CSV table of C-alpha atoms in Angstrom, one decimal:
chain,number,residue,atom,x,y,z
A,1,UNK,CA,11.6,26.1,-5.0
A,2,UNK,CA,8.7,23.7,-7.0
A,3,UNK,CA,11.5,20.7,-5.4
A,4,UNK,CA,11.1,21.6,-1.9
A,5,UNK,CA,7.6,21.9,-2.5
A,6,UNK,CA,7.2,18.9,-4.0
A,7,UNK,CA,9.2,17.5,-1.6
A,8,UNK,CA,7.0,18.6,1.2
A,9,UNK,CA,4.0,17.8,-0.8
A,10,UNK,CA,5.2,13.7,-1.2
A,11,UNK,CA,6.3,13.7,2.4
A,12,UNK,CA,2.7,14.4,3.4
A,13,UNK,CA,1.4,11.9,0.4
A,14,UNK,CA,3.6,9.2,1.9
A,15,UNK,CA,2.6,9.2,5.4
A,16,UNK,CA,-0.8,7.4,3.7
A,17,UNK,CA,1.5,4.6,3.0
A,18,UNK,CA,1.2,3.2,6.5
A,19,UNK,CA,1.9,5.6,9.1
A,20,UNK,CA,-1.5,7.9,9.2
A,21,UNK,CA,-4.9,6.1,7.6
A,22,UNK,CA,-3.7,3.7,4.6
A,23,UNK,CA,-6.7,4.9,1.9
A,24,UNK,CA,-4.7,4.8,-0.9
A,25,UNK,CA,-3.8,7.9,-1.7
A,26,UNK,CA,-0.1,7.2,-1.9
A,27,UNK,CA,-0.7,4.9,-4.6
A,28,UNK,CA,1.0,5.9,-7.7
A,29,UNK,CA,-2.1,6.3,-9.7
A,30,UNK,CA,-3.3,9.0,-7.2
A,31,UNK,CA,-0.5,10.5,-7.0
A,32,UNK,CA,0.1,10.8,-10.5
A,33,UNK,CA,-2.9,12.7,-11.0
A,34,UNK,CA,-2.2,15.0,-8.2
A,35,UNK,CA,0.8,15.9,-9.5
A,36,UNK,CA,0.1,16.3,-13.0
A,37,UNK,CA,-2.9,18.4,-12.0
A,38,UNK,CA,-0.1,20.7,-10.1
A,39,UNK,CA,1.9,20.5,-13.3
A,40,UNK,CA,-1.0,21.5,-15.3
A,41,UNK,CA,-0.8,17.9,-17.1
A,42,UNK,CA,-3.3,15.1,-15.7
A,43,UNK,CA,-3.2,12.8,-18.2
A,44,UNK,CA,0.4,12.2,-18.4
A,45,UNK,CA,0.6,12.1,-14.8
A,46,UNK,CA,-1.9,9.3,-14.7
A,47,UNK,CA,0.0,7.3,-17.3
A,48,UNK,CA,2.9,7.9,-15.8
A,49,UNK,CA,1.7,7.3,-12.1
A,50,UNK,CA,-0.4,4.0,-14.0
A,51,UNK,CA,2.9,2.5,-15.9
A,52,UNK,CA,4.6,2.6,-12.3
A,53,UNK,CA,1.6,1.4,-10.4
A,54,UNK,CA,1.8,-2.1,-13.1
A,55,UNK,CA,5.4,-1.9,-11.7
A,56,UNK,CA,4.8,-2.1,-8.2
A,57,UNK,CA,1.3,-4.1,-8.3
A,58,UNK,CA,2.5,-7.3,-6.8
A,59,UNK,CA,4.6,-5.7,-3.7
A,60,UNK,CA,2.8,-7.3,-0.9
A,61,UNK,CA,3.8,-5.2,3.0
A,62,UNK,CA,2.9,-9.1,4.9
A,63,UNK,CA,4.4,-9.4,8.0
A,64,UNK,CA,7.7,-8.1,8.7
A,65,UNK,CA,8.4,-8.2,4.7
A,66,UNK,CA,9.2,-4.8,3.8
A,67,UNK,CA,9.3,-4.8,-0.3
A,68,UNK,CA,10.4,-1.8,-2.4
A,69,UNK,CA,8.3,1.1,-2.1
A,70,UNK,CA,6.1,1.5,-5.2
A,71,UNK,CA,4.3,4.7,-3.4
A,72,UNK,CA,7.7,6.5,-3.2
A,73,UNK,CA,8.3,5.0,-6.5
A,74,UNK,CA,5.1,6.5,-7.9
A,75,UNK,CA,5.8,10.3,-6.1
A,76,UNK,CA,9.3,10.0,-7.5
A,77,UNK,CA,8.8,9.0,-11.5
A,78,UNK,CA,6.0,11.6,-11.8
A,79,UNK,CA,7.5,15.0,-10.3
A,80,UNK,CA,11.1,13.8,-11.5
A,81,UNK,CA,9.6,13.8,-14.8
A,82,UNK,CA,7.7,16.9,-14.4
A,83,UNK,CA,11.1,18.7,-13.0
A,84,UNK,CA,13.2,17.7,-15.7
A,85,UNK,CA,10.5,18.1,-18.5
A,86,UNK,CA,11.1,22.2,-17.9
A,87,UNK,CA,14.8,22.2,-20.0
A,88,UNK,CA,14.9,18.8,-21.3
A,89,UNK,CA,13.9,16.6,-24.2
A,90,UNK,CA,10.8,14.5,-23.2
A,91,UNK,CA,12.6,11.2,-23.9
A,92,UNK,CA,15.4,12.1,-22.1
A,93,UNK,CA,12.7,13.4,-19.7
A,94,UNK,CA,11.3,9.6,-19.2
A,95,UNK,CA,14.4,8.0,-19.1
A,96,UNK,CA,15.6,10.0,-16.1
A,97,UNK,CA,12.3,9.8,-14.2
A,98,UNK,CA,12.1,5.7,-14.8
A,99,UNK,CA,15.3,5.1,-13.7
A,100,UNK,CA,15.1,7.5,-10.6
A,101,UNK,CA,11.5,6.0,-9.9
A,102,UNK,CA,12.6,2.2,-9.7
A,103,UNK,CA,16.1,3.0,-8.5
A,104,UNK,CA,14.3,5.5,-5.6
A,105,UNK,CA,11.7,2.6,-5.0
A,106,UNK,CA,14.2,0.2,-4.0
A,107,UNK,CA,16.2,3.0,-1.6
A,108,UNK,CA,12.4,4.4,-0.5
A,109,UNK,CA,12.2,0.4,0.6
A,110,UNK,CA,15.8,0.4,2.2
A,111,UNK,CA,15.5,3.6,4.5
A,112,UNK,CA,11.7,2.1,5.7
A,113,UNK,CA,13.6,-0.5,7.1
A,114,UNK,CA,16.2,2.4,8.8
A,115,UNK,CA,12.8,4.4,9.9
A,116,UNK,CA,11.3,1.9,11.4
A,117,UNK,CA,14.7,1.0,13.7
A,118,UNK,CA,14.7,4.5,14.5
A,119,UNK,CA,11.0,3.8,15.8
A,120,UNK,CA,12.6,0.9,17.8
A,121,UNK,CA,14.3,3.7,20.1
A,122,UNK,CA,11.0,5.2,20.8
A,123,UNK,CA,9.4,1.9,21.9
A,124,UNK,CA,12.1,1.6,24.3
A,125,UNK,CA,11.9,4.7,25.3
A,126,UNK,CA,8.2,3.7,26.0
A,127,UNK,CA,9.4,0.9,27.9
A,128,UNK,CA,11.1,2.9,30.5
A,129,UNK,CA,8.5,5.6,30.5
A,130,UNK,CA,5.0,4.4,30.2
A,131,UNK,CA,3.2,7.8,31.1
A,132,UNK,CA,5.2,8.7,27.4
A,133,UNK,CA,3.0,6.0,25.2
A,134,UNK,CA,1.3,8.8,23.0
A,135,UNK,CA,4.3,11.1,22.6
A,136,UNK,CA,6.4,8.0,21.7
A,137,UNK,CA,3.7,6.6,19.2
A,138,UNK,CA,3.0,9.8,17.4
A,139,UNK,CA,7.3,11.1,17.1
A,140,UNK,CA,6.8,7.6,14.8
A,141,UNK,CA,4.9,10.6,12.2
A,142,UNK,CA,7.7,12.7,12.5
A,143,UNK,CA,10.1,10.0,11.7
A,144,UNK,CA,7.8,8.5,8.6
A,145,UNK,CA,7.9,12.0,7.6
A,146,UNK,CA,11.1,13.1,7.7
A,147,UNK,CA,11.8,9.7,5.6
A,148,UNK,CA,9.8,11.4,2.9
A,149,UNK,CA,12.1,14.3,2.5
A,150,UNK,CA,15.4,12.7,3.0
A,151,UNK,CA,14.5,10.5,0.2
A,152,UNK,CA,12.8,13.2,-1.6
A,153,UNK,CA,14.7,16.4,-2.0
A,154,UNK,CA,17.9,15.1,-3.1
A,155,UNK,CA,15.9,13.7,-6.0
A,156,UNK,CA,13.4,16.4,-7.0
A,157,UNK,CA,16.7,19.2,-6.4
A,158,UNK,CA,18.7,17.0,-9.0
A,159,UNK,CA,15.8,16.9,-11.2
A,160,UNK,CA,15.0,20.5,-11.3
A,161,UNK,CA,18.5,21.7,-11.6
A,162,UNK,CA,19.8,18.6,-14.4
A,163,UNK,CA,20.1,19.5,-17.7
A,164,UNK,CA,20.8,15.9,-19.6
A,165,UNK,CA,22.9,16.0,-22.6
A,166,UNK,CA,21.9,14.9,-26.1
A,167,UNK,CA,24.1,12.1,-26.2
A,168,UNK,CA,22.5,10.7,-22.9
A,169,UNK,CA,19.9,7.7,-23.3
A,170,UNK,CA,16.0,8.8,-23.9
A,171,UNK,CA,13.3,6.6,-23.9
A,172,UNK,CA,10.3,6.6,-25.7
A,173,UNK,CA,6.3,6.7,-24.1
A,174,UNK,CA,5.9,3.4,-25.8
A,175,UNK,CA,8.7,1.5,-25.0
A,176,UNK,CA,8.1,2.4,-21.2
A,177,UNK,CA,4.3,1.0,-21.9
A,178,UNK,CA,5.4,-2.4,-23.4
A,179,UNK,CA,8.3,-2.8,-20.5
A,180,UNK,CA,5.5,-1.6,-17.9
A,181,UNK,CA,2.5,-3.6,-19.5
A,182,UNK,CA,4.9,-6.6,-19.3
A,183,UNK,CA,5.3,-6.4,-15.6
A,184,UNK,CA,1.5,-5.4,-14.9
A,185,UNK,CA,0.8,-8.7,-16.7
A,186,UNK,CA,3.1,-10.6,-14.8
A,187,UNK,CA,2.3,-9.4,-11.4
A,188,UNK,CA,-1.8,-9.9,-12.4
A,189,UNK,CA,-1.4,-13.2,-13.8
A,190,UNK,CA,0.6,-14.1,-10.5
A,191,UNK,CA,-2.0,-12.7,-8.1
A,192,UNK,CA,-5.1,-13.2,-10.3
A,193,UNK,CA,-4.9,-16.4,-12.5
A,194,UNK,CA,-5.5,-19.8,-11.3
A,195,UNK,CA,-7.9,-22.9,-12.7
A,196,UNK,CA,-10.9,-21.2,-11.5
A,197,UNK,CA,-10.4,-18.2,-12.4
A,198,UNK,CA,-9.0,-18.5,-16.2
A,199,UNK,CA,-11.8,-18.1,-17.9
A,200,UNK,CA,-12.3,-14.8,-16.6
A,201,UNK,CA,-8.9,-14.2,-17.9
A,202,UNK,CA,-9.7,-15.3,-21.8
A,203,UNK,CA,-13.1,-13.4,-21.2
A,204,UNK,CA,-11.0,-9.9,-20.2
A,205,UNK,CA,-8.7,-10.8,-22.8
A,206,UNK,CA,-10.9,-11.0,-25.6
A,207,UNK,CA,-13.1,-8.2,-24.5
A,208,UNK,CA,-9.5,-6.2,-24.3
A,209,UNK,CA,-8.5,-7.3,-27.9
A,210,UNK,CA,-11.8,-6.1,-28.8
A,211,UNK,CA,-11.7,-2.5,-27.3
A,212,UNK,CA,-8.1,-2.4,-29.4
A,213,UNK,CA,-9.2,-3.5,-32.7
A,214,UNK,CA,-12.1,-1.7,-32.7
B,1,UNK,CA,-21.9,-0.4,29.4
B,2,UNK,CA,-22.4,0.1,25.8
B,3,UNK,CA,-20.6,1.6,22.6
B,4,UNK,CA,-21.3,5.5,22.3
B,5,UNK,CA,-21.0,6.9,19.0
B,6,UNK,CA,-18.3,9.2,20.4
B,7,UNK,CA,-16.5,6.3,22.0
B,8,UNK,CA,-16.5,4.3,18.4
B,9,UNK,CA,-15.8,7.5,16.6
B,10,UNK,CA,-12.7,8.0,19.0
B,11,UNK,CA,-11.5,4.5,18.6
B,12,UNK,CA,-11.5,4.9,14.9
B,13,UNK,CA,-9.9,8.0,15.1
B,14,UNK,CA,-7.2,6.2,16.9
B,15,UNK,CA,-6.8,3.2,14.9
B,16,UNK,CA,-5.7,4.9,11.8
B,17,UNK,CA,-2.5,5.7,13.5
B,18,UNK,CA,-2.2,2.1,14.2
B,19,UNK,CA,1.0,1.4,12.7
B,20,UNK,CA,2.4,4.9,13.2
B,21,UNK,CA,5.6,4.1,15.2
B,22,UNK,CA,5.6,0.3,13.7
B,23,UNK,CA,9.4,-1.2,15.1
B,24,UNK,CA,10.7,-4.5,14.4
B,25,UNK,CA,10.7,-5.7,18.1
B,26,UNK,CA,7.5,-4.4,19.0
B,27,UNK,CA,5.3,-4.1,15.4
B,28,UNK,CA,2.5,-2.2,16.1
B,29,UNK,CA,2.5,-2.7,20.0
B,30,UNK,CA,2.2,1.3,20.5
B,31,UNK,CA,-0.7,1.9,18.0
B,32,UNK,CA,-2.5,-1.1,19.8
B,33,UNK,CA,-2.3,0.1,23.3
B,34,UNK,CA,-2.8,3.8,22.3
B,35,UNK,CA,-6.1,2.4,20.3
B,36,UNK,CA,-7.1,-0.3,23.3
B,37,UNK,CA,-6.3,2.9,25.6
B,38,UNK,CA,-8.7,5.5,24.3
B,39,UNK,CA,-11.4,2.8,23.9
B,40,UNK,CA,-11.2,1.1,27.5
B,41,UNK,CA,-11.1,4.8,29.2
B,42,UNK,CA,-7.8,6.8,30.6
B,43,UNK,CA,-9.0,5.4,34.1
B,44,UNK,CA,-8.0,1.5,32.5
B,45,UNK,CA,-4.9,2.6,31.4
B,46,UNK,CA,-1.9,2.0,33.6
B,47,UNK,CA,-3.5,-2.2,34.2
B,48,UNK,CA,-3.5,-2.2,29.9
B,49,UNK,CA,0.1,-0.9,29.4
B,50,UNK,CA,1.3,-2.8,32.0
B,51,UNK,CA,-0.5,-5.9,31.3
B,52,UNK,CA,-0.9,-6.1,27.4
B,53,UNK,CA,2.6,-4.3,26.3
B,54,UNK,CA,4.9,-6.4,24.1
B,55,UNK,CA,4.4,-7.6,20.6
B,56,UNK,CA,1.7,-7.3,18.3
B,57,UNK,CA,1.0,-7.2,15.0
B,58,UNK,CA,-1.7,-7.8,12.7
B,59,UNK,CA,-3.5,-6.4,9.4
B,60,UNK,CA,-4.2,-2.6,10.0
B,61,UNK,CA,-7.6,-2.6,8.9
B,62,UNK,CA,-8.5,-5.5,11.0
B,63,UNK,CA,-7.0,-4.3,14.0
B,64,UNK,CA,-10.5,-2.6,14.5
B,65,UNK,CA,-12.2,-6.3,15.3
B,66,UNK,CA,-9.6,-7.0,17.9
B,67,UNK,CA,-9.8,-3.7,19.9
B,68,UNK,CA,-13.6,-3.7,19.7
B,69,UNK,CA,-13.6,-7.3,21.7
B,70,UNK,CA,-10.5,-6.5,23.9
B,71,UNK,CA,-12.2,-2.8,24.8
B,72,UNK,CA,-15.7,-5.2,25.6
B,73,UNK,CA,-13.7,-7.8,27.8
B,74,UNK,CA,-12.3,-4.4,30.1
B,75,UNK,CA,-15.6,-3.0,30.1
B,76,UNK,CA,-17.0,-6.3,31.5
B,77,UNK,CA,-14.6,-7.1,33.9
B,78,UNK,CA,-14.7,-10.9,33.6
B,79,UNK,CA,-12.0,-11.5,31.8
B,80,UNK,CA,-8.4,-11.3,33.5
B,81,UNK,CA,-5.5,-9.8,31.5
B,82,UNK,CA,-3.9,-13.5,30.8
B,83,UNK,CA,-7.2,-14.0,28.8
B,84,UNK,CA,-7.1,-11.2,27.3
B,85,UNK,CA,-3.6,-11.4,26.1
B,86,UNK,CA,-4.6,-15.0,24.7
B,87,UNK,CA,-7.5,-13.8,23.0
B,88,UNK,CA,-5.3,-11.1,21.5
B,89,UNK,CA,-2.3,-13.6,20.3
B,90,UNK,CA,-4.9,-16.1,18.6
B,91,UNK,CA,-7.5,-13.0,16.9
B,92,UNK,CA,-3.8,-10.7,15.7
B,93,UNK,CA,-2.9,-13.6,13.8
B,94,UNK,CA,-5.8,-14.7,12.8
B,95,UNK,CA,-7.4,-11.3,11.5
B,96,UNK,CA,-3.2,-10.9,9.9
B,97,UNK,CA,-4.1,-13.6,7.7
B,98,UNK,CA,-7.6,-12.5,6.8
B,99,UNK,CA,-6.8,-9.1,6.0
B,100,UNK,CA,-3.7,-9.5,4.5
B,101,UNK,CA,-5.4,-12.3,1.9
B,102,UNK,CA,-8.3,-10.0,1.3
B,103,UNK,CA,-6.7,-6.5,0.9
B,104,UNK,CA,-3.8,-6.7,0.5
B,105,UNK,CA,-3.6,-9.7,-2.2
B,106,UNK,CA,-6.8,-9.5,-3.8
B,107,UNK,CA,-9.0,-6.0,-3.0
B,108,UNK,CA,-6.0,-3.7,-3.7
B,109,UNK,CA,-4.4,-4.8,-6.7
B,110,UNK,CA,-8.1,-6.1,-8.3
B,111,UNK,CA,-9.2,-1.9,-7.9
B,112,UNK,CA,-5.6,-0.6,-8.7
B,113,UNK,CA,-5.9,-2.7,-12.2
B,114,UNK,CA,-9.2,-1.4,-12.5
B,115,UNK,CA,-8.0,2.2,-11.6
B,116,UNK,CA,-4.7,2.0,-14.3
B,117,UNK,CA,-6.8,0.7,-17.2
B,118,UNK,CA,-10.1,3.2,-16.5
B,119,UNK,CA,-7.1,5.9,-15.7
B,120,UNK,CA,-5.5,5.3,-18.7
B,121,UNK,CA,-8.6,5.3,-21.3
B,122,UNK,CA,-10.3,7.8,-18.8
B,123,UNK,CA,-8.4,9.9,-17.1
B,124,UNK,CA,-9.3,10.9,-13.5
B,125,UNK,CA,-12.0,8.9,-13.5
B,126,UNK,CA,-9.8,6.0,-12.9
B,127,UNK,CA,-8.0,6.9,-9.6
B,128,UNK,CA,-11.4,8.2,-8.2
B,129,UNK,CA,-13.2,4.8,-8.9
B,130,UNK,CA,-10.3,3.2,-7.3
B,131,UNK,CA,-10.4,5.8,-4.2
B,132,UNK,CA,-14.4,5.2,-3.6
B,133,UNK,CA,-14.4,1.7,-3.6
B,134,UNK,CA,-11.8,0.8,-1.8
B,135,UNK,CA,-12.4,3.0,0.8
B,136,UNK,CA,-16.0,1.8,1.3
B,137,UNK,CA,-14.5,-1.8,1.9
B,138,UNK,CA,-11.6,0.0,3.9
B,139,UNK,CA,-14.0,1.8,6.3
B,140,UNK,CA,-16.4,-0.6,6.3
B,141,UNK,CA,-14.0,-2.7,8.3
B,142,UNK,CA,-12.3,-0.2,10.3
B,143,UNK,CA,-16.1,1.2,11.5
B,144,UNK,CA,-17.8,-2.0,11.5
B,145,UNK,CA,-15.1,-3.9,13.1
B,146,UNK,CA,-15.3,-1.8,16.3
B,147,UNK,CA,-19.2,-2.1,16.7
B,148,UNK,CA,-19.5,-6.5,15.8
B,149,UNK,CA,-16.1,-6.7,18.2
B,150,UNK,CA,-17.6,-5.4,20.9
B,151,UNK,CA,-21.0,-6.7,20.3
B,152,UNK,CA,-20.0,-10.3,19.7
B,153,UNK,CA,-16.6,-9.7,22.4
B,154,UNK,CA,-14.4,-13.2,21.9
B,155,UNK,CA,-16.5,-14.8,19.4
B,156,UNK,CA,-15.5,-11.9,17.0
B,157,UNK,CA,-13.0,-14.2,15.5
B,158,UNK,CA,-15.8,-16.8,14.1
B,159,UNK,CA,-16.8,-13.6,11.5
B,160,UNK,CA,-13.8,-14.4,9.4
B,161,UNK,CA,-15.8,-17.3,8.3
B,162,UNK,CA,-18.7,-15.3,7.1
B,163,UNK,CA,-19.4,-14.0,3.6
B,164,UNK,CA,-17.9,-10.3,4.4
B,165,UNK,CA,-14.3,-11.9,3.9
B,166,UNK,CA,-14.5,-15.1,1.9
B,167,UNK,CA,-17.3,-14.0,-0.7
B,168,UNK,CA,-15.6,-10.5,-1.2
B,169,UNK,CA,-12.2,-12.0,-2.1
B,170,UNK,CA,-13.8,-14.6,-4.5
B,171,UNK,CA,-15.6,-11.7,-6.4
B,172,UNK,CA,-12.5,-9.5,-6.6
B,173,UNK,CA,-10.3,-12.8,-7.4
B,174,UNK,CA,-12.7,-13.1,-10.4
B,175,UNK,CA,-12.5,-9.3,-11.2
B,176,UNK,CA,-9.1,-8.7,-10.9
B,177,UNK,CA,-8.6,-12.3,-13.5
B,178,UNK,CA,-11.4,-10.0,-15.2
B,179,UNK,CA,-9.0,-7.1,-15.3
B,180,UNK,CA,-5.9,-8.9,-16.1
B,181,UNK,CA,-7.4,-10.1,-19.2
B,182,UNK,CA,-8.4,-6.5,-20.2
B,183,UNK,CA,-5.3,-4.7,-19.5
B,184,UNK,CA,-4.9,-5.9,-23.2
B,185,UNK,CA,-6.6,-3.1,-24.0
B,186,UNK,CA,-3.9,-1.0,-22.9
B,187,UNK,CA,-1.6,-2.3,-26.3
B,188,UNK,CA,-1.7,-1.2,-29.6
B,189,UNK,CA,-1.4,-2.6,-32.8
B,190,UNK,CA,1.8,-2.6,-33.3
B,191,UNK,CA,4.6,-4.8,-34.4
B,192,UNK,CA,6.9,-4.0,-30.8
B,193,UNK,CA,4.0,-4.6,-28.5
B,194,UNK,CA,5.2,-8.0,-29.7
B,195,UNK,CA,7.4,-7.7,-26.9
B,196,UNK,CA,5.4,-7.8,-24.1
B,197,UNK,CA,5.1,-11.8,-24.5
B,198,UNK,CA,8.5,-13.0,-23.9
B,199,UNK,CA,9.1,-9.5,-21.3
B,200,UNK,CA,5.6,-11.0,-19.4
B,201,UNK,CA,7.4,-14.5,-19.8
B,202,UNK,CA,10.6,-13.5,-18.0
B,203,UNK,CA,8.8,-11.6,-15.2
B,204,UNK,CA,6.5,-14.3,-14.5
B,205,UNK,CA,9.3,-16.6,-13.9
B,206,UNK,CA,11.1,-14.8,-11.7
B,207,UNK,CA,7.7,-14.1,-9.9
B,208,UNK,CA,6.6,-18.0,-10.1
B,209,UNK,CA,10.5,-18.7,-8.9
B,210,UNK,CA,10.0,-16.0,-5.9
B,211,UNK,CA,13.0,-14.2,-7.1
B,212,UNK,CA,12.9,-11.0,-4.0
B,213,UNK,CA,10.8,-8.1,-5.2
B,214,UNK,CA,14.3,-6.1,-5.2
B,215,UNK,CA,15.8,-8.2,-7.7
B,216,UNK,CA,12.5,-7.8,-10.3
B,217,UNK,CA,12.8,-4.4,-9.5
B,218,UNK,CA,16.5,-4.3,-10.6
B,219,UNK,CA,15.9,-6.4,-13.7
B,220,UNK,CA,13.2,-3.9,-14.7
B,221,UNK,CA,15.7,-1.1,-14.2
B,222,UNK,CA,18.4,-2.6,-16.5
B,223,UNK,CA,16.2,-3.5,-18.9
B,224,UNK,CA,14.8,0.2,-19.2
B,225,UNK,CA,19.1,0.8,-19.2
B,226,UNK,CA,19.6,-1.0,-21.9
B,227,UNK,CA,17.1,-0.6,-24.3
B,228,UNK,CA,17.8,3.4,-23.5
B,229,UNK,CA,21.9,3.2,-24.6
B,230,UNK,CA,20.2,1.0,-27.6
């Protein structure tokens, strides 16, 4: 029941991602909070939704360039981890939920591309019926929608039912941070750093170093 | 004629469903007409589909800029559709370029870092920061775009030279250099943070080497594999 809620829930979240308004709330950082405050857990969910979000930081939507979808990504770590937390360990808990997130990211990414052909057959549609322009443009809701929960409920269903044997891998909180952190560095120093900008860099690094040491 | 309030609010209204039905042929062609549509007047709208259908595509926020000017060039009347539809091919790209450099590169991921490291030391306070202020640039645009398009109608384009897009992206370039510094505040002292150098290392290659977004993704994925059967 909580996975065909959820399900419905991220279909609705992911419609922000470009089909109704684009405000962010899609991103994985939101999302993460919504759906630890759901779970009763906020602060995990934002460090889960935040380790994701340094995953998917540098996926840029230019152009026709469709690139895996970090906001499915994001709905997927954080309930998949939530699901599974009910009857399982937490480190077999994270390792599930990582794995579905990235793997579900690169899938989300893959059936865009299959939504957005099915969208092709209501501009032509359009094309031979111009009096149909709004009902064709706004069926492209029902089609970013229903993306949602075929990608969805397969996931949260097989989270919420799996129980994941001792001898499967786990993964701890940190680990997950450093490989996360590594990637968010990557992606900021790509978008961020350059010759004008790398003192700003030393300066946030050295600010940083001093929030940890002291 | 002149820009009611309802007329700007229904336009905005509109333009958030710009890339509702987005196809490969077409882009956003349907969002655009339905958006150009409800601004120019139901009356218009037969001459716009006819005349204006066919590809289009630019950055969604900006599309607000471009409407504004076309709906301005229909309410005047002096303009015929073949200079409309070059107006539109020259200000799409254009605006693509602008908005895609200032949100989508530099605005977004700037306030996301800012939002993950406030998130993480913060809690909630972090995705609401990042939720505020981008959504003041965000509708900033989308509103303001409509009212300078159709005030300024064709010469709408020469704003991308003005401070709202080149001074914003410097500041959040700096910020989000800023940020990347200070997500070292994220580690802790501790002997396997160690790893993050030569992990950082790797993925900046294959970002440097524009290895596809799918393949960093996988690499990320087998990494978490492995050091999970480990």
């Amino acid at each position: 029941m909580n996975a065909i809620l959820l399900s419905l829930l991220g279909a609705v979240i992911i419609l922000d991602k470009y089909a109704l308004g684009e405000f962010g709330i899609s991103q994985p950082i939101v999302t993460g909070t919504i759906i630890g405050a759901i779970f009763g857990d906020v602060w995990f969910g934002i460090f889960l939704g935040a380790m994701i979000q340094l995953v998917f930081l540098g996926g840029l939507p230019i152009g026709r360039d469709i690139p895996p979808d970090g906001q499915a990504a994001g709905i997927i770590g954080v309930s998949c981890y939530f699901l599974l937390r009910g009857s399982n360990s937490m480190g077999h808990s994270l390792f599930v939920a990582a794995v579905l997130a990235l793997a579900g990211g690169i899938v989300g990414g893959a059936l865009e591309i299959y939504a957005r052909r099915f969208n092709e057959k209501l501009y032509h549609r359009f094309m031979h019926h111009e009096e149909a322009l709004y009902m064709c443009h706004t069926a492209g809701l029902l089609t970013a929608f229903v993306r949602g929960l075929c990608l969805f409920i397969p996931l949260f269903v097989l989270s919420e039912l799996l129980i994941v044997p001792d001898v499967f891998p786990q993964i701890t909180k940190e680990t997950l941070t450093i490989i996360c952190i590594s990637m968010g560095f990557a992606n900021s120093f790509y978008l961020f750093v350059k010759k004008t900008t790398a003192i700003f860099l030393i300066i946030g690094g050295l600010c940083g170093l001093a929030l940890v040491v002291f | 004629m002149r820009l009611s309030t309802g007329r700007l609010l229904r336009i905005f209204f509109q333009s958030l469903f710009i890339q509702t039905s987005w196809s490969f042929p077409s882009m956003q062609s349907m969002g655009f007409l339905s958006d150009l549509v409800v601004g120019a007047g139901d009356a218009k709208r037969a001459e716009i589909v006819k005349t204006q259908k066919g590809l289009f595509n630019t950055h969604p926020y900006m599309v607000s800029y471009i409407v504004g000017a076309a709906v301005r060039a229909y309410d005047d009347g002096s303009a015929s559709p073949v200079e409309i539809k070059r107006f539109l091919t020259v200000a799409q790209t254009s605006f693509a370029s602008a908005g895609d450099l200032l949100f989508w590169r530099t605005l977004r991921p700037a306030l996301l870092l800012l939002a993950v490291i406030l998130g993480v030391h913060f809690g909630v306070v972090g995705p609401i920061t990042f939720l505020v202020i981008y959504n003041i640039f965000h509708l900033f645009h989308r509103i303001k775009g409509i009212h300078d398009g159709y005030k300024l109608g064709w010469d709408v384009i020469y704003l991308l030279k003005t401070r709202r897009f080149k001074m914003v992206r410097q500041v959040f370039e700096t910020v989000g250099a800023l940020l990347s510094g200070l997500l070292v505040s994220l580690v802790a002292i501790d002997v396997h943070y160690l790893l993050v150098i030569p992990l950082t290392a790797l993925f900046m290659i294959m970002l440097v080497r524009r290895y596809s977004a799918v393949l960093i993704i996988i690499s990320v994925l087998l990494l978490i594999l492995i050091i999970g059967m480990v």
